[in-house]
Tab-separated table of N, CA and C and ligand atoms in Angstrom:
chain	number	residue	atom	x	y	z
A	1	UNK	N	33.059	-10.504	-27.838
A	1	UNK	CA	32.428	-11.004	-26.609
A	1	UNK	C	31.680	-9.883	-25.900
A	2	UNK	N	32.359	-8.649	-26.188
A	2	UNK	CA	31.590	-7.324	-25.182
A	2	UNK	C	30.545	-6.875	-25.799
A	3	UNK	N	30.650	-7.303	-27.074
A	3	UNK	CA	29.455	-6.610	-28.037
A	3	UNK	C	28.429	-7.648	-27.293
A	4	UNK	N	28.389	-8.988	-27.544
A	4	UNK	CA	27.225	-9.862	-27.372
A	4	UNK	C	27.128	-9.977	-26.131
A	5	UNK	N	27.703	-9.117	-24.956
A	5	UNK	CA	27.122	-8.706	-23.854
A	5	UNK	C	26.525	-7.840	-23.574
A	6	UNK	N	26.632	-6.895	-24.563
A	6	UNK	CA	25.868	-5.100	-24.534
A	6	UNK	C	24.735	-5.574	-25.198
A	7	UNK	N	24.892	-6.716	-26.079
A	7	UNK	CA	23.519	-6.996	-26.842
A	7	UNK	C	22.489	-7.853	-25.881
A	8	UNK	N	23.359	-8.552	-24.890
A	8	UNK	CA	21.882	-9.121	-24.232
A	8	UNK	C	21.421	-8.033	-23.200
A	9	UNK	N	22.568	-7.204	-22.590
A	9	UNK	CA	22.467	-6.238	-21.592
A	9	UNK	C	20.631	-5.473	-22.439
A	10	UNK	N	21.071	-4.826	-23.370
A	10	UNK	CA	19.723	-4.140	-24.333
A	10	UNK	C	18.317	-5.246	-24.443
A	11	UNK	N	18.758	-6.233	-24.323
A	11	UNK	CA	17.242	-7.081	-24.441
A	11	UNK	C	16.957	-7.237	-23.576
A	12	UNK	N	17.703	-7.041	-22.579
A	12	UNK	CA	17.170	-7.362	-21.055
A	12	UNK	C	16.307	-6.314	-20.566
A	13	UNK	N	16.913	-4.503	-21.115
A	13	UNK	CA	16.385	-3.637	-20.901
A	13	UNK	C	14.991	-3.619	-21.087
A	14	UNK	N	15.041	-4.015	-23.494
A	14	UNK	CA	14.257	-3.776	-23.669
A	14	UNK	C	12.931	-4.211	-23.282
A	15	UNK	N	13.549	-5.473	-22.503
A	15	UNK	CA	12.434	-6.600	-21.410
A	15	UNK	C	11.601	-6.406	-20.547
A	16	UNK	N	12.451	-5.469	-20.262
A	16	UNK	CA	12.173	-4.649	-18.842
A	16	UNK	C	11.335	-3.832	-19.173
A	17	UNK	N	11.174	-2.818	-20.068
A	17	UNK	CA	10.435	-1.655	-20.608
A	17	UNK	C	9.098	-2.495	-20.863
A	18	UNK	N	9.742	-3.539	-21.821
A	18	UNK	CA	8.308	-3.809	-21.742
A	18	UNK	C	7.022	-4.870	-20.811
A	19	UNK	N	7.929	-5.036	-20.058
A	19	UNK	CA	7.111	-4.978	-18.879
A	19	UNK	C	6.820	-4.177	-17.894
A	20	UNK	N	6.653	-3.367	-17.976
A	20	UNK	CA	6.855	-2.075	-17.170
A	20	UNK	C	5.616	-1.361	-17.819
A	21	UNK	N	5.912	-1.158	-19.279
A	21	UNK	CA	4.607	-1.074	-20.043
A	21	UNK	C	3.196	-1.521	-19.858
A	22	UNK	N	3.672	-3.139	-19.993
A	22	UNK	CA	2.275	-3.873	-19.540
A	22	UNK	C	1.895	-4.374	-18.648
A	23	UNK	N	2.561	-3.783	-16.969
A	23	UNK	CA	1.952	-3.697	-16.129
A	23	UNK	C	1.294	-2.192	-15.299
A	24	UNK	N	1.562	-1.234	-16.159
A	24	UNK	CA	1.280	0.100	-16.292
A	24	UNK	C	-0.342	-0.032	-16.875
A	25	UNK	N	0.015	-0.927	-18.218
A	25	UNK	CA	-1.148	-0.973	-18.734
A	25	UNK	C	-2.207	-2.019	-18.147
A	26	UNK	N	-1.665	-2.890	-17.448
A	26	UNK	CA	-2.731	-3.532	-16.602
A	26	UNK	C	-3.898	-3.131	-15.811
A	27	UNK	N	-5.274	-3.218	-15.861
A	27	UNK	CA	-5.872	-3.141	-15.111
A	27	UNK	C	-5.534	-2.108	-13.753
A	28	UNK	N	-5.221	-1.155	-13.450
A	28	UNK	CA	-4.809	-0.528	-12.554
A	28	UNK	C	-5.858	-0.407	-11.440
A	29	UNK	N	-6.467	-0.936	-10.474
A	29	UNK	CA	-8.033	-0.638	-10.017
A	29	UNK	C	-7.725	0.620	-9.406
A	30	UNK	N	-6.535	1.164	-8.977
A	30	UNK	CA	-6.495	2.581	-8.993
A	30	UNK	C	-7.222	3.741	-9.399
A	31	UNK	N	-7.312	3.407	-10.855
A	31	UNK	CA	-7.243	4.316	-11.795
A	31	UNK	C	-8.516	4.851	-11.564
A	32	UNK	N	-9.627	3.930	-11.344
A	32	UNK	CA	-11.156	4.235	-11.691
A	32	UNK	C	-11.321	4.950	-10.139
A	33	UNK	N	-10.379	5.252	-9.632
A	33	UNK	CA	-11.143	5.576	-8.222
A	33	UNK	C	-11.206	7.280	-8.051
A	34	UNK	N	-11.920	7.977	-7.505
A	34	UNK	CA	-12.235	9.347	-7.548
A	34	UNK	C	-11.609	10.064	-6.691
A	35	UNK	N	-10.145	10.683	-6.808
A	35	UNK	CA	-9.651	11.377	-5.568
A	35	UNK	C	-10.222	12.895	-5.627
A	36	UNK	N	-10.674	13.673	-4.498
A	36	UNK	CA	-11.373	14.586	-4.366
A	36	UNK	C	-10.595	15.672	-3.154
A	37	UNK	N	-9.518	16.715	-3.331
A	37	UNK	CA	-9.314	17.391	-2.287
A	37	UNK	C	-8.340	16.149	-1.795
A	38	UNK	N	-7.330	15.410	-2.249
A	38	UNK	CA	-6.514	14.901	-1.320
A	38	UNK	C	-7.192	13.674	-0.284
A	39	UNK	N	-8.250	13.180	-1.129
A	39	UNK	CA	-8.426	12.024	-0.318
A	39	UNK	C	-9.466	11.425	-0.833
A	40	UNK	N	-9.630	10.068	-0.809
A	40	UNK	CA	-10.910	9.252	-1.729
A	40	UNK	C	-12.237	9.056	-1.022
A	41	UNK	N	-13.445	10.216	-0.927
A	41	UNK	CA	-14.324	9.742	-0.488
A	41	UNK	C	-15.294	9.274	-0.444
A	42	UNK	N	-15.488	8.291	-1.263
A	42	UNK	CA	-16.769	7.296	-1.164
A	42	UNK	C	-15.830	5.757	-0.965
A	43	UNK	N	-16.312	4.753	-0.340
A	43	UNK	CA	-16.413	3.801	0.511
A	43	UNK	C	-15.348	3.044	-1.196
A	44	UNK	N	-14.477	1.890	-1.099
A	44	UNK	CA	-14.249	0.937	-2.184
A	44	UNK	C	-15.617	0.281	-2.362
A	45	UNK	N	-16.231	-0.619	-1.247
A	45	UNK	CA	-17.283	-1.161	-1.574
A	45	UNK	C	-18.629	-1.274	-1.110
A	46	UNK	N	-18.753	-0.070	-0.353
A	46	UNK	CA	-19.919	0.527	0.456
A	46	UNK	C	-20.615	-0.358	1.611
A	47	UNK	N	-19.345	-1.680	1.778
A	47	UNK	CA	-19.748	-2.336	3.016
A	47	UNK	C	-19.046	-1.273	4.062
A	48	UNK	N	-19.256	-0.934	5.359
A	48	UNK	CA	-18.834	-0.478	6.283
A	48	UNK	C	-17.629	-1.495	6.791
A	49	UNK	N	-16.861	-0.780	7.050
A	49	UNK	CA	-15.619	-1.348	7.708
A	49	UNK	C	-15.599	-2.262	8.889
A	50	UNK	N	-14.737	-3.681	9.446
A	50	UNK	CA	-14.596	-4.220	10.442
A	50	UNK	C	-13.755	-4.036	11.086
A	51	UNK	N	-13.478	-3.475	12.088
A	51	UNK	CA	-12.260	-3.464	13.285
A	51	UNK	C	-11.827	-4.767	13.277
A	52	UNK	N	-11.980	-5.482	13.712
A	52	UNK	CA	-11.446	-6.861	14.016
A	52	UNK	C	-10.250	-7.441	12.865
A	53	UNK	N	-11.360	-7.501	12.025
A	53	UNK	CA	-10.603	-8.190	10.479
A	53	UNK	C	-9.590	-6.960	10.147
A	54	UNK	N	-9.758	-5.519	10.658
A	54	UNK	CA	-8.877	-4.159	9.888
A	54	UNK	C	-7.981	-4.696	10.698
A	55	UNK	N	-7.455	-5.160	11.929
A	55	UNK	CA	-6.287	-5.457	13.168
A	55	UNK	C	-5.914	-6.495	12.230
A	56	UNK	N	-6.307	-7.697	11.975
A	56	UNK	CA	-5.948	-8.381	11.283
A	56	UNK	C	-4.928	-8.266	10.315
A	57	UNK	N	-5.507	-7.562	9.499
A	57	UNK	CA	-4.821	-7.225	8.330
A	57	UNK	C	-3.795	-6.195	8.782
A	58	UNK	N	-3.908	-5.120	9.330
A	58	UNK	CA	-2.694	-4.718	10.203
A	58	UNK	C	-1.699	-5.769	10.463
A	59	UNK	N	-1.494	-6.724	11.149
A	59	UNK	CA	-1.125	-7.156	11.875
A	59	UNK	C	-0.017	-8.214	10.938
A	60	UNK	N	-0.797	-8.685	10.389
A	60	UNK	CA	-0.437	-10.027	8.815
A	60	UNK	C	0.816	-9.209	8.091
A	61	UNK	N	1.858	-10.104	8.879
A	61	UNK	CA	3.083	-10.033	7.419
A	61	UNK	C	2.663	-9.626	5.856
A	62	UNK	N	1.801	-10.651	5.661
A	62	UNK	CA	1.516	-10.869	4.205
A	62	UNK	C	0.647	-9.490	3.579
A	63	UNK	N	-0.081	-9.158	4.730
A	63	UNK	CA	-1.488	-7.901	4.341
A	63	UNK	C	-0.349	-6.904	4.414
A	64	UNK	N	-0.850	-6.397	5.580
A	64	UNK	CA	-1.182	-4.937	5.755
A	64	UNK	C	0.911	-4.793	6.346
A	65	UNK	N	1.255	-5.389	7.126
A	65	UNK	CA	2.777	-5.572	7.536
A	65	UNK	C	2.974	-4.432	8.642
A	66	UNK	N	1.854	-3.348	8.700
A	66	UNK	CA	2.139	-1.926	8.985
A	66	UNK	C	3.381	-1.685	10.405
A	67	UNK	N	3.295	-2.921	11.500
A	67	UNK	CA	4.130	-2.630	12.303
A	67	UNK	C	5.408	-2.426	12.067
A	68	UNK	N	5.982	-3.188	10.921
A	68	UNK	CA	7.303	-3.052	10.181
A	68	UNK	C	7.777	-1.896	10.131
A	69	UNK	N	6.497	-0.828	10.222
A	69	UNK	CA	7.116	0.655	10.175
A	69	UNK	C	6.156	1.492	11.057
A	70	UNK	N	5.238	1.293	11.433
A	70	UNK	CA	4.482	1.986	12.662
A	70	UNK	C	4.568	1.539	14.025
A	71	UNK	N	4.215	2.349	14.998
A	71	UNK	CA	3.406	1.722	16.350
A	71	UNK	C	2.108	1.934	16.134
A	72	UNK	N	1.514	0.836	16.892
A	72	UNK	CA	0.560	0.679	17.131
A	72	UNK	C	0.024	0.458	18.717
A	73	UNK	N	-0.206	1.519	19.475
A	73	UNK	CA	0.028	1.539	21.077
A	73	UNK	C	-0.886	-0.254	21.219
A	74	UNK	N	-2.342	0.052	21.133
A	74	UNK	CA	-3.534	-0.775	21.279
A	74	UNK	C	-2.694	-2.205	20.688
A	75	UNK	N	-1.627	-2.662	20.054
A	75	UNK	CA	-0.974	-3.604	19.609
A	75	UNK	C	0.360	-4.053	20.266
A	76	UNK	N	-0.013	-3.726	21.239
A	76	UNK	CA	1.228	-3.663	22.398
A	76	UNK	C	1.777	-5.416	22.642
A	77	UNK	N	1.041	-6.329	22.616
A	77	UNK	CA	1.178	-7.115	22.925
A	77	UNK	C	1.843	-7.966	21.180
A	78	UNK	N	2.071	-7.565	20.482
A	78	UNK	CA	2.793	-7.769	19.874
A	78	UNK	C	4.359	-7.434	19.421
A	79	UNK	N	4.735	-8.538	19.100
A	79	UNK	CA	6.197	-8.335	19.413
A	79	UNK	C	6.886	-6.964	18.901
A	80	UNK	N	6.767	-6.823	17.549
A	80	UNK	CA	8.236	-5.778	16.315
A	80	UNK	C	7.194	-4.411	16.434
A	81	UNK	N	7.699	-3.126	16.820
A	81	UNK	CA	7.007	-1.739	16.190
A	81	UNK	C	7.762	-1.376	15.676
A	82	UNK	N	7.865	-1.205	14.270
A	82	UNK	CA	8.813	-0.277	13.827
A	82	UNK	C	8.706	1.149	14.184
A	83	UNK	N	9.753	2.217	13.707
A	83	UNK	CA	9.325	3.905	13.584
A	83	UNK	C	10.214	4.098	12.281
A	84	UNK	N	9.799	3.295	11.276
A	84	UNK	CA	10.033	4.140	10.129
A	84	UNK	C	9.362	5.626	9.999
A	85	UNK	N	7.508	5.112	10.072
A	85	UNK	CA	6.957	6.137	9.602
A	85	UNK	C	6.304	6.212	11.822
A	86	UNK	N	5.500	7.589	11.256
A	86	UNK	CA	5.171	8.030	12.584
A	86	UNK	C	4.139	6.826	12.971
A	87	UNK	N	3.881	7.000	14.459
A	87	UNK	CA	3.120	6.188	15.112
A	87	UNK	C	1.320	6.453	14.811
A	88	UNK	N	0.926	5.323	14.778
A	88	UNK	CA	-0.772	5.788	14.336
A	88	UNK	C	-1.636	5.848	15.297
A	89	UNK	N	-1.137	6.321	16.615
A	89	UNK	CA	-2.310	6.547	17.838
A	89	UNK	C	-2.607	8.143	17.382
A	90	UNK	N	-4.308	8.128	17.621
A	90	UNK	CA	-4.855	8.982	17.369
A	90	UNK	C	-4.516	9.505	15.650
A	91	UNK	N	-4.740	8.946	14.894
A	91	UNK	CA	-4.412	9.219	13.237
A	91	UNK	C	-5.231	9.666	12.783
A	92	UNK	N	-6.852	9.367	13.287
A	92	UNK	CA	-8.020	9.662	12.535
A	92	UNK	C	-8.272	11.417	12.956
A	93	UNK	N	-7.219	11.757	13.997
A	93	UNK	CA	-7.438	13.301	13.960
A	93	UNK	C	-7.003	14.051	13.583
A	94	UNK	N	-6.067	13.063	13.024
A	94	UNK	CA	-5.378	14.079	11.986
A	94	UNK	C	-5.351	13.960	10.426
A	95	UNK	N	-6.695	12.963	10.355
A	95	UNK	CA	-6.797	12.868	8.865
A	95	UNK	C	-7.970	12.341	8.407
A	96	UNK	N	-9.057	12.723	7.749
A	96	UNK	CA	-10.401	12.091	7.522
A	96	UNK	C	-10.938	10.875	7.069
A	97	UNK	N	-11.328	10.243	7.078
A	97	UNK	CA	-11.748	8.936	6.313
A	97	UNK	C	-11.088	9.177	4.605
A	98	UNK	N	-11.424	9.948	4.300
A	98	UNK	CA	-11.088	10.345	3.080
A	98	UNK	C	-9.570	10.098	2.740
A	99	UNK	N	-9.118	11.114	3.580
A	99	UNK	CA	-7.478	11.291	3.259
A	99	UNK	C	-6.691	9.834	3.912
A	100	UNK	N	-6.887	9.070	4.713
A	100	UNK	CA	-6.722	8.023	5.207
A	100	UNK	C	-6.675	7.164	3.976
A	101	UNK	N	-7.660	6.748	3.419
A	101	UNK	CA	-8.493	5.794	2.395
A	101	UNK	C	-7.195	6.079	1.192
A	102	UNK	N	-6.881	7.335	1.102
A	102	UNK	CA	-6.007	7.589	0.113
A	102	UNK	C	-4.183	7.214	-0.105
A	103	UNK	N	-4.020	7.103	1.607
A	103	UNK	CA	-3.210	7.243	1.622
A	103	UNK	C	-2.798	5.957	1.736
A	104	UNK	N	-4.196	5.036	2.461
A	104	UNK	CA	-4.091	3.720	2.426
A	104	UNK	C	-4.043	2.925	0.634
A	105	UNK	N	-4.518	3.383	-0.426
A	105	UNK	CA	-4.612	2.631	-1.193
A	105	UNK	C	-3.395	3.369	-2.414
A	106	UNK	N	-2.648	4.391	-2.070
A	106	UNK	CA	-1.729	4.689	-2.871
A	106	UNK	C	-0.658	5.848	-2.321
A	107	UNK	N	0.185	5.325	-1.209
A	107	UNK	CA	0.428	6.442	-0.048
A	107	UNK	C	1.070	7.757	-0.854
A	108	UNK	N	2.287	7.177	-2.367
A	108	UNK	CA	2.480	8.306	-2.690
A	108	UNK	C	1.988	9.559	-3.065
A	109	UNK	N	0.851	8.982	-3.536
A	109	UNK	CA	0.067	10.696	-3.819
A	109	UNK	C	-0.620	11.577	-2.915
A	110	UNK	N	-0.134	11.080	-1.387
A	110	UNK	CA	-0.164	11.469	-0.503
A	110	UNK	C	1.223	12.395	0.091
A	111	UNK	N	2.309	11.287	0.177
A	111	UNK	CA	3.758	11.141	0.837
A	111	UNK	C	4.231	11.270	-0.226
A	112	UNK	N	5.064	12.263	-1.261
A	112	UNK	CA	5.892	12.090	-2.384
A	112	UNK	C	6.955	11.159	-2.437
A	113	UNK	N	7.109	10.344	-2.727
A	113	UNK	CA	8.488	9.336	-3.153
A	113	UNK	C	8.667	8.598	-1.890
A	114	UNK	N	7.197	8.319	-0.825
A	114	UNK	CA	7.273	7.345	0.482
A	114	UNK	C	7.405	6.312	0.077
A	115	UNK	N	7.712	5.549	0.851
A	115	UNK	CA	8.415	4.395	1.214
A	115	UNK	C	7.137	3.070	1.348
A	116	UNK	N	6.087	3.566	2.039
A	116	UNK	CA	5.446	3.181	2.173
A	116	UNK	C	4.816	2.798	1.283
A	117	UNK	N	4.283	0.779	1.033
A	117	UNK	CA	3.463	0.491	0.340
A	117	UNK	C	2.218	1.100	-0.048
A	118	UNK	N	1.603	1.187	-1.618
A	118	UNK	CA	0.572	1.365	-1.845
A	118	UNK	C	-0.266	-0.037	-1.721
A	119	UNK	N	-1.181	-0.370	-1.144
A	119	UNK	CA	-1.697	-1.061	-0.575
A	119	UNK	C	-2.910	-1.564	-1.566
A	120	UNK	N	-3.467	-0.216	-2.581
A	120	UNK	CA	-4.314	-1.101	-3.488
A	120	UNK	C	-4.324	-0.208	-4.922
A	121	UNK	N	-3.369	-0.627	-5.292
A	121	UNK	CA	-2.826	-0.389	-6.714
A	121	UNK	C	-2.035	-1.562	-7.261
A	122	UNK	N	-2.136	-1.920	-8.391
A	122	UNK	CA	-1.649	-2.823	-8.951
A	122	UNK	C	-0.836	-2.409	-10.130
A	123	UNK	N	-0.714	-1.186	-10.371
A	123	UNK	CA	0.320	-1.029	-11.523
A	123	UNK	C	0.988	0.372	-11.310
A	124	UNK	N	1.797	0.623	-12.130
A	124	UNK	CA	2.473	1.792	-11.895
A	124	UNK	C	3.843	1.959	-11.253
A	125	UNK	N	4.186	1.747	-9.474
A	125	UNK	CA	5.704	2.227	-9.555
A	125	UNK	C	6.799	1.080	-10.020
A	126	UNK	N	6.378	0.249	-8.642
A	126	UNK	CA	7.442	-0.964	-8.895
A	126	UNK	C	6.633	-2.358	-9.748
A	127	UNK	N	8.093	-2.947	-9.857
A	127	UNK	CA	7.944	-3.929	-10.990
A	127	UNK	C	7.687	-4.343	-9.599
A	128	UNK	N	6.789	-5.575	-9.578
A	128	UNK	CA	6.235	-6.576	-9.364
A	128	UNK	C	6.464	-8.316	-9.339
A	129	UNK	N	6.657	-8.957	-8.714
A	129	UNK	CA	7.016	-10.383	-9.006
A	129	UNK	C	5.629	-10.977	-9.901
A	130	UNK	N	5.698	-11.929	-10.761
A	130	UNK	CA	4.645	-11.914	-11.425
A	130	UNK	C	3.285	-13.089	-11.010
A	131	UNK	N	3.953	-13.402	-9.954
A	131	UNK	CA	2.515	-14.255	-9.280
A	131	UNK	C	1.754	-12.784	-8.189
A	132	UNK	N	2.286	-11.897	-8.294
A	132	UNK	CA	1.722	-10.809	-7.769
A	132	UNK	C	1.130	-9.773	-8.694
A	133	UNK	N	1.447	-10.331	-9.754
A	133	UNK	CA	0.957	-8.914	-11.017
A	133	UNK	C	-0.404	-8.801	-10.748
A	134	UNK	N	-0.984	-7.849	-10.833
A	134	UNK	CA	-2.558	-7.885	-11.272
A	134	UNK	C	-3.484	-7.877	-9.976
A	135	UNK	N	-2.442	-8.433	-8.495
A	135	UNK	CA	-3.251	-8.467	-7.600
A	135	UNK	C	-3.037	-6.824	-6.203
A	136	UNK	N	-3.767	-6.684	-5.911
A	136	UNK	CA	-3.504	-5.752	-4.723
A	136	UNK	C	-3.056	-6.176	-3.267
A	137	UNK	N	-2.477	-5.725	-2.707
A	137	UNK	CA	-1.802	-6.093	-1.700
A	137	UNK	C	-3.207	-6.695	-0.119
A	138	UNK	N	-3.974	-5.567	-0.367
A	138	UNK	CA	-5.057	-5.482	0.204
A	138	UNK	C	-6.512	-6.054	-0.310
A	139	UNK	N	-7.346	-6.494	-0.076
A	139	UNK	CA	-8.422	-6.411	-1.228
A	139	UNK	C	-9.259	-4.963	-0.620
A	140	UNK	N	-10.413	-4.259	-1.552
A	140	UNK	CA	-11.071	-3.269	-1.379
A	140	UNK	C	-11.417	-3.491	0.217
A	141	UNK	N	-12.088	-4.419	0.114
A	141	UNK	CA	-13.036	-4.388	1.676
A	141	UNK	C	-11.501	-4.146	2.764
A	142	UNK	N	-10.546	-4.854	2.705
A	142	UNK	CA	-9.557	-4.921	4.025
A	142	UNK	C	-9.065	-3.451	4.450
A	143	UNK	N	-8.962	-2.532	3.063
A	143	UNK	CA	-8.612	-1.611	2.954
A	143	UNK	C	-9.806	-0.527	3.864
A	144	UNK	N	-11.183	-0.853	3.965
A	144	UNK	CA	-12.237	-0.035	4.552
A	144	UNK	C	-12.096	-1.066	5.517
A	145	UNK	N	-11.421	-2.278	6.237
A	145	UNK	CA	-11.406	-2.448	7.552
A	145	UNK	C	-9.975	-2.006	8.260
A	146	UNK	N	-9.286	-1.668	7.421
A	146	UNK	CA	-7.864	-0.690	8.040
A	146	UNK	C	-8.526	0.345	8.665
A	147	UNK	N	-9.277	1.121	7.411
A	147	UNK	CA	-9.945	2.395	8.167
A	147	UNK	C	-10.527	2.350	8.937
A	148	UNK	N	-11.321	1.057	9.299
A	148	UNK	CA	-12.447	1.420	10.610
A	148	UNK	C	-11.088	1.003	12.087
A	149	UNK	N	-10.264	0.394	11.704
A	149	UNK	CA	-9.101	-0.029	12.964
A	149	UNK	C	-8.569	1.455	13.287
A	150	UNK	N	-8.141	2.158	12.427
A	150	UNK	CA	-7.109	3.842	12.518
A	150	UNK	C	-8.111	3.961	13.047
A	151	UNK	N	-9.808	4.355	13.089
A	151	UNK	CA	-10.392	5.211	13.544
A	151	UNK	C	-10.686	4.665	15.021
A	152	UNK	N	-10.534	3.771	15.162
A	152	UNK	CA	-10.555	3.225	16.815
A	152	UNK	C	-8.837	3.335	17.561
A	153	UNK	N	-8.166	3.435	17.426
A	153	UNK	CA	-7.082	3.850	18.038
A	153	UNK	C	-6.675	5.385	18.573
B	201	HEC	C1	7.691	0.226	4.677
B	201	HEC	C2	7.207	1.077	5.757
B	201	HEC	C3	5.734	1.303	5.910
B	201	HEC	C4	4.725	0.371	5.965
B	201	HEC	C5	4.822	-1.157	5.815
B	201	HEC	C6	3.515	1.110	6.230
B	201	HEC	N1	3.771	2.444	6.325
B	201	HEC	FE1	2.457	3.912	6.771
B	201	HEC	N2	3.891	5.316	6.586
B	201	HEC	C7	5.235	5.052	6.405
B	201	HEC	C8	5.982	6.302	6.440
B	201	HEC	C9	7.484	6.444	6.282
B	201	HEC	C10	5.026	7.319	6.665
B	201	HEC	C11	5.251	8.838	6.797
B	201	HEC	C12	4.995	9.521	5.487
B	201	HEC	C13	6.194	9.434	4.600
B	201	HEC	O1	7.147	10.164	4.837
B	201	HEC	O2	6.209	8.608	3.705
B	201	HEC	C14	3.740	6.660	6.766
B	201	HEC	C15	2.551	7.336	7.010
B	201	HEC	C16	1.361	6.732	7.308
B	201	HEC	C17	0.160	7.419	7.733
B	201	HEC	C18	0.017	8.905	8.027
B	201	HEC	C19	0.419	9.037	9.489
B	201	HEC	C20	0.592	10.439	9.992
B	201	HEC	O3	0.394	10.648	11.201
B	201	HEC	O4	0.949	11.342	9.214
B	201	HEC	C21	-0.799	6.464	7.944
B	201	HEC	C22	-2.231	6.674	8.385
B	201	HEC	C23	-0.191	5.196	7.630
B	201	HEC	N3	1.119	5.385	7.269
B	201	HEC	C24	-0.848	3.985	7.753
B	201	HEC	C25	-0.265	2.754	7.466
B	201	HEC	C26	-0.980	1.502	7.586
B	201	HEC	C27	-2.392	1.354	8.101
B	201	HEC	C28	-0.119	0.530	7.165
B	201	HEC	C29	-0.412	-0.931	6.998
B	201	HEC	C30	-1.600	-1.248	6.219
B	201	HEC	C31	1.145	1.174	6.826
B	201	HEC	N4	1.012	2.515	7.021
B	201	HEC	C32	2.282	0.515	6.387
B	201	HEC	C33	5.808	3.811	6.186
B	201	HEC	C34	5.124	2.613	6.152
């Protein structure tokens, strides 16, 4: 009986590996992007960023979630701030469009072993539920309207 439990225990693994594999190997839109000096600088999609829609997506459980672990002073009128991570008033002075952009679309290679979602990567740390495989948390553009929101606060 313990054997043909160690034996499904191993297929489960080997299940695991290999999905892990082929969402590694998925499409990563990560991958193609150009980090330069600690931060990505040319635009995802060379539309200029929206404040409005970047609060938005801030704001959205589903998007951006960021209060879960930031303040956001200018967001006062919303209910939950977390302080996991530090507060983002005044952020853009302490970090360029560039390094922002980076940290927004893959915080660890920013933050070693943070906590914080990568926001537009689709493969690599964690396994994934699979109606989520393949997709980014953010799309490109929301990600350059985060940035234009940090830079107004
Ligand atoms: C699960 C918690 C969590 C969520 C959700 C989260 N972050 Fe973070 N963030 C952190 C932590 C923690 C740090 C501090 C760096 C570290 O130690 O990982 C951080 C750091 C940052 C920094 C650098 C701040 C500084 O002053 O050094 C920025 C900018 C940032 N986050 C933006 C965002 C934005 C924008 C969102 C939403 C799109 C977001 N974060 C969502 C946890 C989170």
């Amino acid at each position: 009986m313990r054997e043909v439990f160690r034996l499904a225990k191993s297929l489960v693994v080997a299940g695991l590996c290999a999905g892990a594999a082929f969402s590694a190997h998925a499409d990563d839109k990560m991958a193609s992007l150009k980090i330069v000096d600690g931060g990505i600088p040319a635009s995802l999609t060379g539309v200029a960023g929206d404040v409005d829609k970047g609060r938005k997506a801030v704001v959205n459980r589903k998007q951006g979630n960021c209060l879960a672990c930031h303040a956001v002073s200018s967001l006062d009128n919303q209910p939950f701030h977390g302080e996991v991570g530090p507060s983002l008033d005044g952020v853009s002075e302490r970090y360029s469009d560039a390094q922002l952009r980076l940290i927004l679309v893959d915080s660890k290679k920013v933050f070693e072993g943070s906590i914080m979602p990568s926001f537009y990567r689709t493969g690599g740390y964690q396994r994934v539920a699979k109606k989520f495989d393949g997709k980014t948390i953010l799309s490109a553009q929301q990600v350059e309207d985060v940035i234009a929101f940090l830079k107004a606060q």
